[in-house]
Amino acid sequence: MSAPLRIAIAGLGTVGVGVIKMIRRHAALIEARTGRTVEIVAVSARSKDKDRGVPLSGYAWEDDPVAMATREDVDVFVELMGGSDGPAKAATKAALAAGKDVVTANKAMLALHGQALGETAEAAGKVLRFEAAVAGGIPVIKALTEGLAGNEMTRVMGVMNGTCNYILTRMESAGLPYDEVFAEADALGYLEADPTLDVGGIDAGHKLSLLSSIAFGTQVDFPGVELEGIDRITIEDIRQAADMGYKIKLLGVAQLTGRGLEQRMSPCLVPDTSPLGQLDGGTNMVVLEGSDVGQIVLRGAGAGEGPTASAVMSDILDIARGTRLSTFGQPATSLTKSQPARAVTAAPYYLRMQLVDKPGALAKVAAILGEAGISIDRMRQYGHDEETAPVLIVTHKTTRADIDAALKDFEATDAVSGAPVTLRIEAV
Ligand code: NAP
Ligand code: HSE
């Protein structure tokens, strides 16, 4: 029997408490699978007196997570506080400098500092693992770094923010407007403390940037992710999309193109019969496409105590077993710097606009699209008020650059009122 693996946990919220419960509940199973026990040595959070529903008296308490990270009696520092900088980053750096392995669920920290932290860990001969940071309980990091390691990855896609998927599917099933469902999600406690992290696509963008790095051997480039949130999606868009056989999803797509790394996190239309189209509620789905394996679809809970703790545990058990992988699946210093490419891959687009209801307006719109080289596939006018007529256009395959050129020209006419809604129709 090997010596126990001694861990310290910083952050005793949803995930931290979930990890403590799993370690206590599955002690025998962990020992059977790794040949050693996992012992919690110390814990840290902001408030020592809070009742967290698990007994903590057997563990040393540390007010300062940075000090805890360097304790001599600790092998692995488990960072579950959150936040891209502040104590999470300081404690992670301190732990690596003190020769500890680190496990974290912190996508924000890794999306912004993953490259530097990965290099630090590897220079120190330590591991930095983050299975829980992407798609909660879905073992997608393991799938990419291990199960698919022999493939050249061609595309990574997914719905990686459960809150946005809940909002979009609830709008559709209940026929409710965005604001009402947003308020419901808030009351249910689904939203991050800063809701723009969810509905602005930032949280999902963080996750996509981490998957891209592993899939394409590139340095994490969160600023290179083209981000668009779901807050301008209306119930009309959802109804029109459904009418044409599509669902609207906050979809992340990453692929290497001849012009660089395309990373997009934006609302897209996907066929309602596809696995992504059928994904309801707070569930996540990640679709991985590899040169030899073809398409793999992974589906499961993207958040919550049990699923997220399950992912943290897989990293802890790997360390207990002696499995030591590079942070992003290859040495951090060998990751290349990617050139960001903005939606260069062509696709059909959905455009919804308010046409000024007067002679020649539709002709002007059609002419602008024609001049931009955009061909119309389908068009529909669906009732109008006294001054404007809602018009829906689905284009044939075109590029984002051509769509942007057309949108600019719309602005310069008196034919379109306000900014059109444009959504890419993704081939999934
Ligand atoms: P949470 O419930 O808000 O808990 C955060 C914990 O960190 C709390 O115990 C808090 O202490 C502690 N903390 C915050 N600042 C601290 C500081 N300065 N010093 C010491 N402790 C501090 O968060 P969570 O939902 O468990 O999330 C933890 C991490 O997992 C985040 O990186 C999050 O993005 C990630 N994650 C979460 C989920 C999920 O479903 N919740 C899913 C995937 C990834 P107090 O309790 O005393 O305030
Ligand atoms: N806010 C995130 C979500 C939590 O809704 O998916 C898990 O990362």
Tab-separated table of N, CA, C and O in Angstrom, residues 287-332:
chain	number	residue	atom	x	y	z
A	287	VAL	N	-19.361	17.958	-28.712
A	287	VAL	CA	-19.200	17.142	-29.909
A	287	VAL	C	-17.742	17.273	-30.353
A	287	VAL	O	-17.251	18.379	-30.564
A	288	LEU	N	-17.066	16.130	-30.457
A	288	LEU	CA	-15.649	16.135	-30.826
A	288	LEU	C	-15.502	15.421	-32.160
A	288	LEU	O	-16.051	14.322	-32.339
A	289	GLU	N	-14.778	16.026	-33.081
A	289	GLU	CA	-14.586	15.389	-34.384
A	289	GLU	C	-13.094	15.173	-34.626
A	289	GLU	O	-12.298	16.120	-34.572
A	290	GLY	N	-12.732	13.928	-34.888
A	290	GLY	CA	-11.321	13.584	-35.084
A	290	GLY	C	-11.116	12.912	-36.423
A	290	GLY	O	-12.027	12.308	-36.989
A	291	SER	N	-9.870	13.032	-36.902
A	291	SER	CA	-9.525	12.514	-38.230
A	291	SER	C	-9.903	11.058	-38.411
A	291	SER	O	-10.385	10.645	-39.462
A	292	ASP	N	-9.719	10.258	-37.388
A	292	ASP	CA	-9.891	8.820	-37.555
A	292	ASP	C	-11.111	8.284	-36.808
A	292	ASP	O	-11.760	7.357	-37.267
A	293	VAL	N	-11.433	8.920	-35.705
A	293	VAL	CA	-12.548	8.417	-34.900
A	293	VAL	C	-13.895	8.863	-35.472
A	293	VAL	O	-14.917	8.223	-35.240
A	294	GLY	N	-13.922	9.966	-36.219
A	294	GLY	CA	-15.199	10.531	-36.673
A	294	GLY	C	-15.786	11.411	-35.584
A	294	GLY	O	-15.035	12.088	-34.884
A	295	GLN	N	-17.109	11.356	-35.434
A	295	GLN	CA	-17.755	12.257	-34.466
A	295	GLN	C	-18.105	11.519	-33.164
A	295	GLN	O	-18.650	10.430	-33.198
A	296	ILE	N	-17.781	12.163	-32.044
A	296	ILE	CA	-18.110	11.630	-30.712
A	296	ILE	C	-19.030	12.642	-30.048
A	296	ILE	O	-18.738	13.840	-30.074
A	297	VAL	N	-20.104	12.181	-29.445
A	297	VAL	CA	-21.017	13.096	-28.747
A	297	VAL	C	-21.051	12.736	-27.268
A	297	VAL	O	-21.349	11.602	-26.911
A	298	LEU	N	-20.732	13.722	-26.428
A	298	LEU	CA	-20.742	13.507	-24.979
A	298	LEU	C	-21.820	14.403	-24.378
A	298	LEU	O	-21.886	15.595	-24.688
A	299	ARG	N	-22.647	13.844	-23.507
A	299	ARG	CA	-23.786	14.603	-22.979
A	299	ARG	C	-23.870	14.362	-21.477
A	299	ARG	O	-23.647	13.237	-21.026
A	300	GLY	N	-24.193	15.376	-20.714
A	300	GLY	CA	-24.342	15.166	-19.274
A	300	GLY	C	-24.480	16.481	-18.534
A	300	GLY	O	-24.526	17.553	-19.136
A	301	ALA	N	-24.521	16.373	-17.205
A	301	ALA	CA	-24.705	17.564	-16.373
A	301	ALA	C	-23.457	18.436	-16.428
A	301	ALA	O	-22.343	17.955	-16.204
A	302	GLY	N	-23.662	19.712	-16.735
A	302	GLY	CA	-22.535	20.624	-16.874
A	302	GLY	C	-22.229	21.388	-15.603
A	302	GLY	O	-21.287	22.180	-15.561
A	303	ALA	N	-23.010	21.167	-14.559
A	303	ALA	CA	-22.815	21.922	-13.320
A	303	ALA	C	-23.484	21.171	-12.178
A	303	ALA	O	-24.112	20.131	-12.383
A	304	GLY	N	-23.335	21.726	-10.972
A	304	GLY	CA	-23.970	21.138	-9.794
A	304	GLY	C	-22.964	20.374	-8.954
A	304	GLY	O	-21.875	20.006	-9.407
A	305	GLU	N	-23.363	20.161	-7.698
A	305	GLU	CA	-22.438	19.573	-6.719
A	305	GLU	C	-21.866	18.215	-7.150
A	305	GLU	O	-20.643	18.051	-7.251
A	306	GLY	N	-22.745	17.256	-7.406
A	306	GLY	CA	-22.287	15.897	-7.716
A	306	GLY	C	-21.481	15.833	-9.007
A	306	GLY	O	-20.333	15.352	-9.019
A	307	PRO	N	-22.036	16.299	-10.124
A	307	PRO	CA	-21.312	16.187	-11.390
A	307	PRO	C	-19.956	16.898	-11.382
A	307	PRO	O	-18.961	16.376	-11.896
A	308	THR	N	-19.895	18.094	-10.781
A	308	THR	CA	-18.628	18.827	-10.810
A	308	THR	C	-17.613	18.172	-9.880
A	308	THR	O	-16.434	18.021	-10.226
A	309	ALA	N	-18.092	17.731	-8.706
A	309	ALA	CA	-17.183	17.028	-7.790
A	309	ALA	C	-16.679	15.736	-8.434
A	309	ALA	O	-15.511	15.351	-8.259
A	310	SER	N	-17.539	15.081	-9.197
A	310	SER	CA	-17.128	13.840	-9.881
A	310	SER	C	-15.922	14.105	-10.785
A	310	SER	O	-14.974	13.309	-10.830
A	311	ALA	N	-15.944	15.228	-11.481
A	311	ALA	CA	-14.832	15.570	-12.385
A	311	ALA	C	-13.569	15.915	-11.588
A	311	ALA	O	-12.459	15.506	-11.960
A	312	VAL	N	-13.739	16.644	-10.485
A	312	VAL	CA	-12.571	16.965	-9.640
A	312	VAL	C	-11.949	15.657	-9.131
A	312	VAL	O	-10.726	15.484	-9.126
A	313	MET	N	-12.816	14.739	-8.736
A	313	MET	CA	-12.313	13.455	-8.206
A	313	MET	C	-11.516	12.680	-9.246
A	313	MET	O	-10.558	11.981	-8.911
A	314	SER	N	-11.908	12.791	-10.514
A	314	SER	CA	-11.160	12.025	-11.524
A	314	SER	C	-9.725	12.535	-11.607
A	314	SER	O	-8.789	11.754	-11.780
A	315	ASP	N	-9.526	13.844	-11.445
A	315	ASP	CA	-8.158	14.388	-11.430
A	315	ASP	C	-7.397	13.931	-10.189
A	315	ASP	O	-6.214	13.576	-10.257
A	316	ILE	N	-8.085	13.965	-9.037
A	316	ILE	CA	-7.409	13.553	-7.785
A	316	ILE	C	-7.015	12.073	-7.877
A	316	ILE	O	-5.905	11.683	-7.506
A	317	LEU	N	-7.922	11.254	-8.410
A	317	LEU	CA	-7.600	9.823	-8.522
A	317	LEU	C	-6.467	9.572	-9.507
A	317	LEU	O	-5.642	8.680	-9.304
A	318	ASP	N	-6.429	10.344	-10.580
A	318	ASP	CA	-5.303	10.200	-11.521
A	318	ASP	C	-3.978	10.456	-10.801
A	318	ASP	O	-3.009	9.714	-10.977
A	319	ILE	N	-3.940	11.518	-10.007
A	319	ILE	CA	-2.702	11.850	-9.287
A	319	ILE	C	-2.373	10.726	-8.292
A	319	ILE	O	-1.226	10.296	-8.176
A	320	ALA	N	-3.409	10.222	-7.633
A	320	ALA	CA	-3.180	9.125	-6.668
A	320	ALA	C	-2.609	7.895	-7.376
A	320	ALA	O	-1.768	7.184	-6.836
A	321	ARG	N	-3.054	7.657	-8.595
A	321	ARG	CA	-2.577	6.476	-9.352
A	321	ARG	C	-1.193	6.685	-9.969
A	321	ARG	O	-0.603	5.767	-10.496
A	322	GLY	N	-0.756	7.946	-9.992
A	322	GLY	CA	0.544	8.231	-10.608
A	322	GLY	C	0.446	8.587	-12.078
A	322	GLY	O	1.458	8.622	-12.782
A	323	THR	N	-0.781	8.869	-12.569
A	323	THR	CA	-0.940	9.303	-13.958
A	323	THR	C	-0.579	10.787	-14.040
A	323	THR	O	-1.192	11.612	-13.363
A	324	ARG	N	0.425	11.104	-14.851
A	324	ARG	CA	0.902	12.497	-14.870
A	324	ARG	C	0.916	13.003	-16.303
A	324	ARG	O	1.763	12.618	-17.108
A	325	LEU	N	-0.077	13.828	-16.628
A	325	LEU	CA	-0.207	14.351	-17.986
A	325	LEU	C	0.081	15.843	-18.005
A	325	LEU	O	-0.148	16.548	-17.023
A	326	SER	N	0.552	16.320	-19.173
A	326	SER	CA	0.746	17.763	-19.326
A	326	SER	C	-0.616	18.458	-19.216
A	326	SER	O	-1.645	17.869	-19.556
A	327	THR	N	-0.592	19.707	-18.795
A	327	THR	CA	-1.836	20.441	-18.556
A	327	THR	C	-2.750	20.413	-19.783
A	327	THR	O	-3.948	20.170	-19.672
A	328	PHE	N	-2.201	20.687	-20.964
A	328	PHE	CA	-3.033	20.766	-22.164
A	328	PHE	C	-2.748	19.605	-23.133
A	328	PHE	O	-2.915	19.747	-24.345
A	329	GLY	N	-2.306	18.475	-22.582
A	329	GLY	CA	-2.142	17.275	-23.396
A	329	GLY	C	-0.814	17.179	-24.122
A	329	GLY	O	-0.514	16.156	-24.731
A	330	GLN	N	-0.022	18.238	-24.094
A	330	GLN	CA	1.352	18.211	-24.616
A	330	GLN	C	2.103	19.300	-23.849
A	330	GLN	O	1.461	20.188	-23.266
A	331	PRO	N	3.445	19.247	-23.826
A	331	PRO	CA	4.151	20.247	-23.007
A	331	PRO	C	3.684	21.675	-23.326
A	331	PRO	O	3.544	22.034	-24.504
A	332	ALA	N	3.457	22.450	-22.294
A	332	ALA	CA	2.923	23.807	-22.490
A	332	ALA	C	3.839	24.641	-23.382
A	332	ALA	O	3.377	25.464	-24.180
